[in-house]
Coordinates of C-alpha atoms in Angstrom, one line a residue:
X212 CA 20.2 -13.6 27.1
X213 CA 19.3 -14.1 23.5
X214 CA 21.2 -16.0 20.9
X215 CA 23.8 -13.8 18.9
X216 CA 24.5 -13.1 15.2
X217 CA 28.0 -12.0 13.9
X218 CA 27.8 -11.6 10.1
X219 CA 31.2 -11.8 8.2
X220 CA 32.3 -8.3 7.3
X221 CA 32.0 -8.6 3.7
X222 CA 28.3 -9.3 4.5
X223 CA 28.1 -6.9 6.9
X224 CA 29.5 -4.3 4.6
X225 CA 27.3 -6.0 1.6
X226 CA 24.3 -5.1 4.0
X227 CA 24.9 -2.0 4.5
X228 CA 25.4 -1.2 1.0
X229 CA 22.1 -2.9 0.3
X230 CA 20.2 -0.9 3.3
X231 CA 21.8 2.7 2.1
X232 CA 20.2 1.9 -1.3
X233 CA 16.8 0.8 -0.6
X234 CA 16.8 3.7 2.2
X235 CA 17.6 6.1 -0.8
X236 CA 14.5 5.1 -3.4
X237 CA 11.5 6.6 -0.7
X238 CA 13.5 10.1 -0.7
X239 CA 14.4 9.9 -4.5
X240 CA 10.6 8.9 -5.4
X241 CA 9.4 12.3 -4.3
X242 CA 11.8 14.4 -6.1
X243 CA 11.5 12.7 -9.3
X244 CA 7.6 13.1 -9.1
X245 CA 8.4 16.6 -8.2
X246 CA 10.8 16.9 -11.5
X247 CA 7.8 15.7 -13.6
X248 CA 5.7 18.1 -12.8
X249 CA 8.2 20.6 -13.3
X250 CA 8.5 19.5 -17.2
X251 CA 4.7 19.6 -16.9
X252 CA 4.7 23.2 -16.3
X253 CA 7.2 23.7 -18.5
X254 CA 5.6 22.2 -21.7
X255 CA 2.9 25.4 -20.8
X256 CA 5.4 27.7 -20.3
X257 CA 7.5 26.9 -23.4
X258 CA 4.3 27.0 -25.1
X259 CA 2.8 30.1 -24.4
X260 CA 3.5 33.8 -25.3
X261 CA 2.4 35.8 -23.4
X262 CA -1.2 35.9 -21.0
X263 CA -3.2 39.1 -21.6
X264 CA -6.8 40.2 -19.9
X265 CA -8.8 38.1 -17.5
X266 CA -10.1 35.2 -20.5
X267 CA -6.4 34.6 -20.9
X268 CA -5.4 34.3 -17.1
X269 CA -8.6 32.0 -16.8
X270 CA -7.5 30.2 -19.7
X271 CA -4.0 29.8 -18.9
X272 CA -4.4 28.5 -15.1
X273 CA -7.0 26.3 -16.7
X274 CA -4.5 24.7 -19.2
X275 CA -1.9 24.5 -16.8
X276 CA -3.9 22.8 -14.1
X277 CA -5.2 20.1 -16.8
X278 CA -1.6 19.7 -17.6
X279 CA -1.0 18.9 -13.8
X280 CA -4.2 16.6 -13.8
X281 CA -3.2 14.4 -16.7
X282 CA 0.4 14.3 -15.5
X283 CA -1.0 13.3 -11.8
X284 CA -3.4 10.9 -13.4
X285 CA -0.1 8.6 -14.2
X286 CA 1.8 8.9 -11.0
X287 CA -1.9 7.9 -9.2
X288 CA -1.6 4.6 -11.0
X289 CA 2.5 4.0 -10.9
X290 CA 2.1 4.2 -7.1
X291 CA -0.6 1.1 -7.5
X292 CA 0.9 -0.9 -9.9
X293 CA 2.7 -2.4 -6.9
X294 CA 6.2 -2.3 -8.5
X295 CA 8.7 -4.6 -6.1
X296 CA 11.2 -2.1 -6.0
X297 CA 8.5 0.7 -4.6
X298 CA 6.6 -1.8 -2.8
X299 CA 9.8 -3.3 -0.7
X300 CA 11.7 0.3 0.1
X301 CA 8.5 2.7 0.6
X302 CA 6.4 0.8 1.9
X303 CA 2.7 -0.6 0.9
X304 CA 1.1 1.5 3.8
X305 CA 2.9 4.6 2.6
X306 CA 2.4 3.9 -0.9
X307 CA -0.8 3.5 -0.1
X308 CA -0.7 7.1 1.6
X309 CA 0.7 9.4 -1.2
X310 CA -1.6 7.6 -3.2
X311 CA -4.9 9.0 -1.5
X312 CA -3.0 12.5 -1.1
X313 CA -2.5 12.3 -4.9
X314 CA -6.0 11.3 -5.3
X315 CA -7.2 14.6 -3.7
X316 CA -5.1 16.5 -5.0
X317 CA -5.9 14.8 -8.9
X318 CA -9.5 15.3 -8.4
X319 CA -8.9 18.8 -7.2
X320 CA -6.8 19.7 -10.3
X321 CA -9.4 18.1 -12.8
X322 CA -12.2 20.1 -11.3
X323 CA -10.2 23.8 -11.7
X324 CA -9.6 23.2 -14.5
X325 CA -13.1 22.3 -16.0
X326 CA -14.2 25.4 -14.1
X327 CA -11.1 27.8 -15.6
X328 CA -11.6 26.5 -19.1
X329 CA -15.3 26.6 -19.1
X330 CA -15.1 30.0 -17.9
X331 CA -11.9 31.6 -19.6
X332 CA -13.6 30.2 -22.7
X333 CA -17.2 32.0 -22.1
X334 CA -15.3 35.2 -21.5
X335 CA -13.5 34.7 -25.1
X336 CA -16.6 33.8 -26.8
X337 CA -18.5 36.3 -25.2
X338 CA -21.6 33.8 -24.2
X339 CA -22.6 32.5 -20.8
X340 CA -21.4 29.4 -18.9
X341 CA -24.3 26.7 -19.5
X342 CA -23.9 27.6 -23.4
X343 CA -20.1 27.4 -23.3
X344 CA -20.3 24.4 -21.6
X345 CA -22.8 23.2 -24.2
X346 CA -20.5 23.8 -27.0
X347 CA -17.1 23.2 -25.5
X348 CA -19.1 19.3 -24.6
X349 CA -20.8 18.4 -27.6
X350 CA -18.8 20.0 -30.6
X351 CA -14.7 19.4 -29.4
X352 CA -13.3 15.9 -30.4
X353 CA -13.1 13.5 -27.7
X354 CA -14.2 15.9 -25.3
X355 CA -17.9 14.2 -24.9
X356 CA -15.5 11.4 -23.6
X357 CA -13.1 13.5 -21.2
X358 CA -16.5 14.7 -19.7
X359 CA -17.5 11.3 -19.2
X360 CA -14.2 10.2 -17.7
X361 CA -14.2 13.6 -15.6
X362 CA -17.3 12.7 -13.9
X363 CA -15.8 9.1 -13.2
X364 CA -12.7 10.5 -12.0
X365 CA -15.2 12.7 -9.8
X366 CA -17.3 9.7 -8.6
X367 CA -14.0 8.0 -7.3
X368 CA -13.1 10.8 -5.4
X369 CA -16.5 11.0 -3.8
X370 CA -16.8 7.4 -3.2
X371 CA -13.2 7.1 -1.2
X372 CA -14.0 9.9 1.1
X373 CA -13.5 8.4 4.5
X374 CA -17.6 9.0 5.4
X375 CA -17.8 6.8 2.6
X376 CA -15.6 4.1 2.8
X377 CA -16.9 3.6 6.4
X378 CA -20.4 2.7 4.6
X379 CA -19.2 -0.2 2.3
X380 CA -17.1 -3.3 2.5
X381 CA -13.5 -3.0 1.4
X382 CA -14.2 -5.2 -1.7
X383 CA -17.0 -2.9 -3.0
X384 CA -15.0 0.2 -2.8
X385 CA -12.2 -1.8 -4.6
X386 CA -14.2 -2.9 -7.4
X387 CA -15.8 0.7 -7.5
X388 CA -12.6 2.0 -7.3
X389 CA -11.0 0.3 -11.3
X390 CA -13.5 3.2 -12.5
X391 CA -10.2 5.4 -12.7
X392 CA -8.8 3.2 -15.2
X393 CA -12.2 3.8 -17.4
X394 CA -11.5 7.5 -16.2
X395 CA -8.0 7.6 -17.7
X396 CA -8.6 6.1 -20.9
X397 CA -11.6 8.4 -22.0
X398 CA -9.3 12.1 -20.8
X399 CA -6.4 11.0 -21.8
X400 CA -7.9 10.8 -25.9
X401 CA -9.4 14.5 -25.1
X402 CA -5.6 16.3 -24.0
X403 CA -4.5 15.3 -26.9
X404 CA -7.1 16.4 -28.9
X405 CA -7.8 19.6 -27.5
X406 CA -4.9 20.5 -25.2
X407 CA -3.6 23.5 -26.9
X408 CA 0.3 22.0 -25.8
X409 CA 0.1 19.1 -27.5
X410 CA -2.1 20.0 -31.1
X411 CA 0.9 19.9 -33.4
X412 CA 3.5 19.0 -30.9
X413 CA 5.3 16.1 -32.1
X414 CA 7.7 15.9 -29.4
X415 CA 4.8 16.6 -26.3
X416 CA 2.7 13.8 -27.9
X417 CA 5.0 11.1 -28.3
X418 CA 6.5 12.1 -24.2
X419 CA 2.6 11.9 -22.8
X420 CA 2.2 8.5 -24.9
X421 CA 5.6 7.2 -23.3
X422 CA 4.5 8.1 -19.6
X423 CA 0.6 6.6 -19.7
X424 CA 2.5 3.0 -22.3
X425 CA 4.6 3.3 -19.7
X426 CA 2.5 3.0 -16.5
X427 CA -0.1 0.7 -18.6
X428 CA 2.9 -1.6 -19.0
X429 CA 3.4 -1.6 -15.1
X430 CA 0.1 -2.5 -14.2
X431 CA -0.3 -5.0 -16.8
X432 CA 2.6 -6.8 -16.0
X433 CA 2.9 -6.5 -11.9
X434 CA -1.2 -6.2 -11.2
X435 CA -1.7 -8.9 -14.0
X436 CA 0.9 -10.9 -15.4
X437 CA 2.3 -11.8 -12.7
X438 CA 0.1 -13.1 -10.4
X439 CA -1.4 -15.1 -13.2
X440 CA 1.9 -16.7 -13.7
X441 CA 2.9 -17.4 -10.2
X442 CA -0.8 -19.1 -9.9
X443 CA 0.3 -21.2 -12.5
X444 CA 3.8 -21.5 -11.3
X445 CA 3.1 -22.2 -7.5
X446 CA -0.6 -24.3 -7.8
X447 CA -1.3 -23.3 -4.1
X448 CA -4.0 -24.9 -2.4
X449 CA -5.7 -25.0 0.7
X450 CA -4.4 -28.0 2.8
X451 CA -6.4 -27.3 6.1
X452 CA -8.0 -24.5 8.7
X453 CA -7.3 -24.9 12.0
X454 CA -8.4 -22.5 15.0
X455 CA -5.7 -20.3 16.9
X456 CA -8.3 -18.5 19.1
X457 CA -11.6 -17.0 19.3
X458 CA -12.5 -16.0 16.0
X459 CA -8.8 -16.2 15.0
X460 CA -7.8 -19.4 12.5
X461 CA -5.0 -20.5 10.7
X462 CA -5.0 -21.1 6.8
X463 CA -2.3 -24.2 5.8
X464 CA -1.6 -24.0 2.3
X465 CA 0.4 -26.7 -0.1
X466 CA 2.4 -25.8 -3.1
X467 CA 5.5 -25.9 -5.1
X468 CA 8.5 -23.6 -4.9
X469 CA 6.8 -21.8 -1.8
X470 CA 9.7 -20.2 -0.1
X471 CA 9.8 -18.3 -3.4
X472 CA 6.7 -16.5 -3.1
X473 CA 6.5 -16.0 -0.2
X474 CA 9.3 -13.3 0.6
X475 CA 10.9 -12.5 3.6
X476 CA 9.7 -12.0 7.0
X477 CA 7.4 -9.3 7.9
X478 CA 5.9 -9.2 4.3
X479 CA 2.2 -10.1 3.5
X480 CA 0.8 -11.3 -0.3
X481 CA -2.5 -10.8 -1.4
X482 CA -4.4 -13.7 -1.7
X483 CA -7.0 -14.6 -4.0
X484 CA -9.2 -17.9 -3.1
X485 CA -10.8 -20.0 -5.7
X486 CA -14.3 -20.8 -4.0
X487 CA -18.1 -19.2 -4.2
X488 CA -18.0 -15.4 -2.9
X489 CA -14.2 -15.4 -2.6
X490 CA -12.6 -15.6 -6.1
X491 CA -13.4 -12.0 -7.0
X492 CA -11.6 -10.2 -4.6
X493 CA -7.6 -10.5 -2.9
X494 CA -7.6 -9.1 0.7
X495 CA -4.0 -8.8 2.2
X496 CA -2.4 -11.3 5.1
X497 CA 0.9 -12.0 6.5
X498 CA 2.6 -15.2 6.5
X499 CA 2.6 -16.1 10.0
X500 CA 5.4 -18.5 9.7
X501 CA 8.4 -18.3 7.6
X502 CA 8.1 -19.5 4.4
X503 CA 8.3 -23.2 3.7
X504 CA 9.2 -24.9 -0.3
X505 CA 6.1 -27.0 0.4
X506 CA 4.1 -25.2 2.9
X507 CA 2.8 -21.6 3.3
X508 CA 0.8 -20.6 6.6
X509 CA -1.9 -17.3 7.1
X510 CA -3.8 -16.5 10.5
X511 CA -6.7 -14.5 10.0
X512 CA -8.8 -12.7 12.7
X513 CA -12.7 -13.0 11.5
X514 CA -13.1 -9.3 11.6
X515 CA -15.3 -9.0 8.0
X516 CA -17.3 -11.0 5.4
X517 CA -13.7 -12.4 3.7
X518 CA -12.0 -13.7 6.5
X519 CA -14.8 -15.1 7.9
X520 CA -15.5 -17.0 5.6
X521 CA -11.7 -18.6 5.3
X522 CA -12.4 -20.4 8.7
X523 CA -15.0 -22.4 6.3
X524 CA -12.4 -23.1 3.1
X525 CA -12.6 -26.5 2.5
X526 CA -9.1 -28.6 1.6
X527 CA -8.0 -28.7 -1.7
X528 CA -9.5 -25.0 -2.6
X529 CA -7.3 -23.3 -5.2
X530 CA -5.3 -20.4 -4.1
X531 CA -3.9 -17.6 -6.2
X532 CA -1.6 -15.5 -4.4
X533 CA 0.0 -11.7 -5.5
X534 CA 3.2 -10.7 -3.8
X535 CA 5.1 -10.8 -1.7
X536 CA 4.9 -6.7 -0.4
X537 CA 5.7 -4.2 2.0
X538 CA 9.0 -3.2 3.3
X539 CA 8.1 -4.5 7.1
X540 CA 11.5 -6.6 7.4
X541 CA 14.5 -7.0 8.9
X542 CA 15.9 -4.4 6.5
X543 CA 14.4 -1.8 8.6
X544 CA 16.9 -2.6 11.3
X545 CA 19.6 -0.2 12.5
X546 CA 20.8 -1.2 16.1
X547 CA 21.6 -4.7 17.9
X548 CA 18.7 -4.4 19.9
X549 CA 14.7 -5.1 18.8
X550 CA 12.0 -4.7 20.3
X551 CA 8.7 -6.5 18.7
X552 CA 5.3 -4.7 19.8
X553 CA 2.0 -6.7 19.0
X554 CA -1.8 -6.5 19.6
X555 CA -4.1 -8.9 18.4
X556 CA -3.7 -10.4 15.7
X557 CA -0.7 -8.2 14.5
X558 CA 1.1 -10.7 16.1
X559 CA 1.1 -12.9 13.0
X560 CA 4.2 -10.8 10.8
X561 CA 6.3 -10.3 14.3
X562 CA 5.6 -14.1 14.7
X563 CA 8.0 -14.6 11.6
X564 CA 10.3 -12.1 12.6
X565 CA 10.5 -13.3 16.3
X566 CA 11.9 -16.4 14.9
X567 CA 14.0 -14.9 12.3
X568 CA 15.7 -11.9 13.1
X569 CA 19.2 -12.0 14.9
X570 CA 20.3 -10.9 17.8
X571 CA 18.7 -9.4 20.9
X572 CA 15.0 -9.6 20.2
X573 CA 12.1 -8.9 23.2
X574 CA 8.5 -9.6 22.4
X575 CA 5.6 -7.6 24.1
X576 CA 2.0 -9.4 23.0
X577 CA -1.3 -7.5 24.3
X578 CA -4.8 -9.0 23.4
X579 CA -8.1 -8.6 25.6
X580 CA -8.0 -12.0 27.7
X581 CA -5.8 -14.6 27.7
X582 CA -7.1 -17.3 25.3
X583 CA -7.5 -14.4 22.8
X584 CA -3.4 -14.9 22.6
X585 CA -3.0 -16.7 19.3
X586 CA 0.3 -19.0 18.2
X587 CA 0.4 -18.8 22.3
X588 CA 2.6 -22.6 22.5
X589 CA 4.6 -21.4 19.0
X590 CA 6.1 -18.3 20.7
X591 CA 6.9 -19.9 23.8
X592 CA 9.0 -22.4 22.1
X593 CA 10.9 -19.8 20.1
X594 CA 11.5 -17.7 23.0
X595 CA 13.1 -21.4 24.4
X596 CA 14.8 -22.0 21.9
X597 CA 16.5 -18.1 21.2
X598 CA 16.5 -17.5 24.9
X599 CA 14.5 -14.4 24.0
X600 CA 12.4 -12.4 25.9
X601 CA 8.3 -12.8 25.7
X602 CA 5.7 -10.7 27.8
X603 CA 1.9 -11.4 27.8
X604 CA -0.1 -8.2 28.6
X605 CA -3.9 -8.8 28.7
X606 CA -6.4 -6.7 29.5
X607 CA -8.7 -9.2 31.4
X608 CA -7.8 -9.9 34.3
X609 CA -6.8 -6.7 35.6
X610 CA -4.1 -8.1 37.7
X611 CA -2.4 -9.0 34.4
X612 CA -3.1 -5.7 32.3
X613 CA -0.3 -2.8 31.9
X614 CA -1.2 0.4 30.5
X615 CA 0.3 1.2 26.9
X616 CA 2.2 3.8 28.4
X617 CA 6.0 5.0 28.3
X618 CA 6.3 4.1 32.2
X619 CA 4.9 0.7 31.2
X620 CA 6.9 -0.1 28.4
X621 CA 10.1 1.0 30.0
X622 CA 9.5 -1.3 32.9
X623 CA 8.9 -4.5 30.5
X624 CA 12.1 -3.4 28.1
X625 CA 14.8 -2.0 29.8
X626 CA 16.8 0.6 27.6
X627 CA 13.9 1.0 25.6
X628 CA 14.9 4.2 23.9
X629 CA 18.2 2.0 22.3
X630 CA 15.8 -0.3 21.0
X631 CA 14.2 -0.6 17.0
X632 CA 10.7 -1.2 17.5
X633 CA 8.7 -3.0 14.8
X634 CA 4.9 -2.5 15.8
X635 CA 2.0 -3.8 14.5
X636 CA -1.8 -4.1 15.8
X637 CA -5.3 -2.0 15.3
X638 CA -4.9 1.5 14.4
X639 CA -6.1 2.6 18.1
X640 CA -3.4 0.7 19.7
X641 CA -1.1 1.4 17.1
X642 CA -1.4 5.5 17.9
X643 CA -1.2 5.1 21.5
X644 CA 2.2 3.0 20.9
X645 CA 3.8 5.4 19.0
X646 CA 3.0 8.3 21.7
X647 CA 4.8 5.6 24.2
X648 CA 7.5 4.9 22.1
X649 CA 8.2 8.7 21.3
X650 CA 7.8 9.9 25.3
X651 CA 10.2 7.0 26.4
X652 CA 12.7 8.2 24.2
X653 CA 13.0 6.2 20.8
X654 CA 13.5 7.9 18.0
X655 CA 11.0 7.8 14.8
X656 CA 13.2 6.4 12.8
X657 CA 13.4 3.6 14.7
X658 CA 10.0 3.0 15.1
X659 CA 8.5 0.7 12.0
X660 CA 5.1 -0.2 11.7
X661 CA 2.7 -0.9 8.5
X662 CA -0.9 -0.5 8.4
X663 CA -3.0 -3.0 5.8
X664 CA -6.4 -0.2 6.2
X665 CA -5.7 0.6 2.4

């Protein structure tokens, strides 16, 4: 049996209310994207008469895919500026998703449309392409820069390829990766310059400044602002490091006004520490326990340069923290019954939740051998103290392993397919999961999971 939960029915409506809402914004982001690059097109449209021989067809599918560049250029960064209300309902993970489709697709746009312009334009002038080129570069205003900022744009693409990413550390590619800001600033002078739907449109020029003021404003508020203020706010430091399991510790931290920052359950903040090789970069962890006005705790698995390198933070190192984000929390919920699905150290956001959410909660931890079972004595006291549910699967010894398999699962949580399932471990376990989940019978909606690979 498992302790129960009966909210009052104005909360329960008030929830409900609060769920339909947040469950609204990841549909409604889409089709207002969408809507804006329907005005894109039809800035081109309204401004153009009519398209006649192939230098006007070039031209034309040249202007219009700049259009959709520039335009795309702003959502990229919008879906980055990790805006709460985005960040809480979508999803960091999937934020994180239609931001790399974008990116694609934003590079893509940017490099038909130098080819259709270049092109269309040497068909106009009646010259080749390399002398075109020449004289479109170095005689245009601003467009010396665009170029500039095209081949940036061009680099970042390159760079976040997945061949490439695999060659250099996650804080490389992120520092690599502020390029696109550089890249914005130098095309966006150059549409206005020469894009033939904004020279002498009054009313064009003062909507594209609105949109790019308008993301700038988001990123330097939410990317910068903000953290620098809840530094000051918060003055986190380290208090002490303490070892969970091999290669696994845990980071204490002190501070005022904690239980502020640090969000609900499920959620993870980016956190910045103040010490030699550390302060330039903020790598993502969950809390690992609820939040505390006083006391804030991360477990970290030693899996790169970063977290390896907490386990040797000394006390009293200053913290900066960003957040809190994602949408992995007990909003996600839509029946009585939850089941929590760990491996490794995914264990440390369904720690929080295993002590926070109501009602009927079951808690399934797989690592590789026993002692590799972090916050071990912490879960078996909540499960006391709920009267939940807790299964260790382990892959060493065999006698204690399971498969990750529907069969398996099934026989560890009966009624599995009335279950939610919040998930959360290595991508590899993480995709044979879901295949479990799915063949036992739960439906993808109720299956929640958030990857930090961003």
């Amino acid at each position: 049996m498992t302790a129960t939960f009966t909210p009052t029915t104005a909360t329960s409506r008030g929830l409900r209310h609060r769920r339909a809402r947040r469950s609204a914004v990841p549909y409604l982001v889409p089709l207002v994207i969408w809507a804006g690059a329907a005005g894109v097109l039809a800035l081109w449209w309204s401004d153009t008469s009519s398209v006649v021989g192939p230098s006007g067809w070039l031209t034309g599918a040249g202007r219009i895919t700049g259009l959709l560049a520039g335009y795309a250029c702003a959502v990229l960064l919008a879906l980055m500026a990790r805006v709460p209300l985005l960040d809480h309902t979508v999803g960091t993970d999937r934020l994180a998703r239609w931001h790399a489709l974008g990116g694609r697709c934003t590079v893509s746009l940017a490099l038909a449309h130098t080819l259709l312009i270049i092109w269309g334009s040497s068909l106009t002038s009646h010259t080749n392409v390399v002398r075109e080129t020449s004289t479109l570069v170095l005689d245009y205003p601003d467009l010396l820069k665009g170029t500039i900022g095209f081949l940036l744009l061009l680099l970042t693409g390159v760079l976040s390829a997945r061949a490439a990413r695999r060659r250099m550390s996650y804080e490389t590619w992120h520092y690599l990766h502020f390029a696109t800001y550089l890249a914005v600033f130098l095309t966006f002078g150059h549409q206005l310059s020469n894009g033939a739907d904004f020279v002498g449109n009054r009313t064009a020029q003062v909507a594209w400044y609105a949109l790019f003021l308008g993301v700038a404003s988001l990123i330097a508020w939410y990317r910068f602002a903000v953290p620098v203020r809840r530094g000051l706010r918060h003055r986190l430091r380290v208090a002490a490091v303490h070892p969970e399991a091999p290669g696994i510790v845990s980071v204490h931290l002190t501070g005022h006004r904690l239980d502020e920052l640090g969000g609900a359950p499920g959620q993870f903040l980016r956190w910045r520490f103040l010490a030699r090789g550390l302060w330039w970069t903020a790598n993502p962890y969950s809390l690992s326990a609820p939040a505390h006005p006083g006391h804030l705790r991360i477990t970290v698995k030693t899996a790169g340069g970063h977290s390896a390198a907490l386990a040797r933070l000394a006390p009293g190192t200053r913290v900066w923290a960003e957040g809190p984000y994602g949408s992995f929390t007990a909003d996600r919920r839509t029946v009585p019954k939850v089941l929590l699905l760990a491996g490794g150290v995914g264990i440390t956001p369904l720690r929080t939740l295993f002590e926070t959410l109501p009602g009927q909660v079951t808690l399934v931890y797989r690592a590789r051998r026993p002692e590799d079972l972090a916050l071990r004595g912490e879960l078996d006291a909540i499960a006391a103290r709920r009267r939940a549910t807790v299964h260790y699967v382990v892959d060493e010894p065999a006698a204690y392993s399971s498969p990750l398999t529907a069969r398996a699962l099934s026989a560890l949580v009966p009624d599995l397919a009335a279950h939610d399932v919040y998930l959360c471990g290595p991508p590899g376990m993480t995709q044979a999961a879901i295949r479990a989940l799915r063949e036992a019978g739960v439906p993808v909606r109720r299956i929640h999971h958030e990857s930090f690979a961003l």
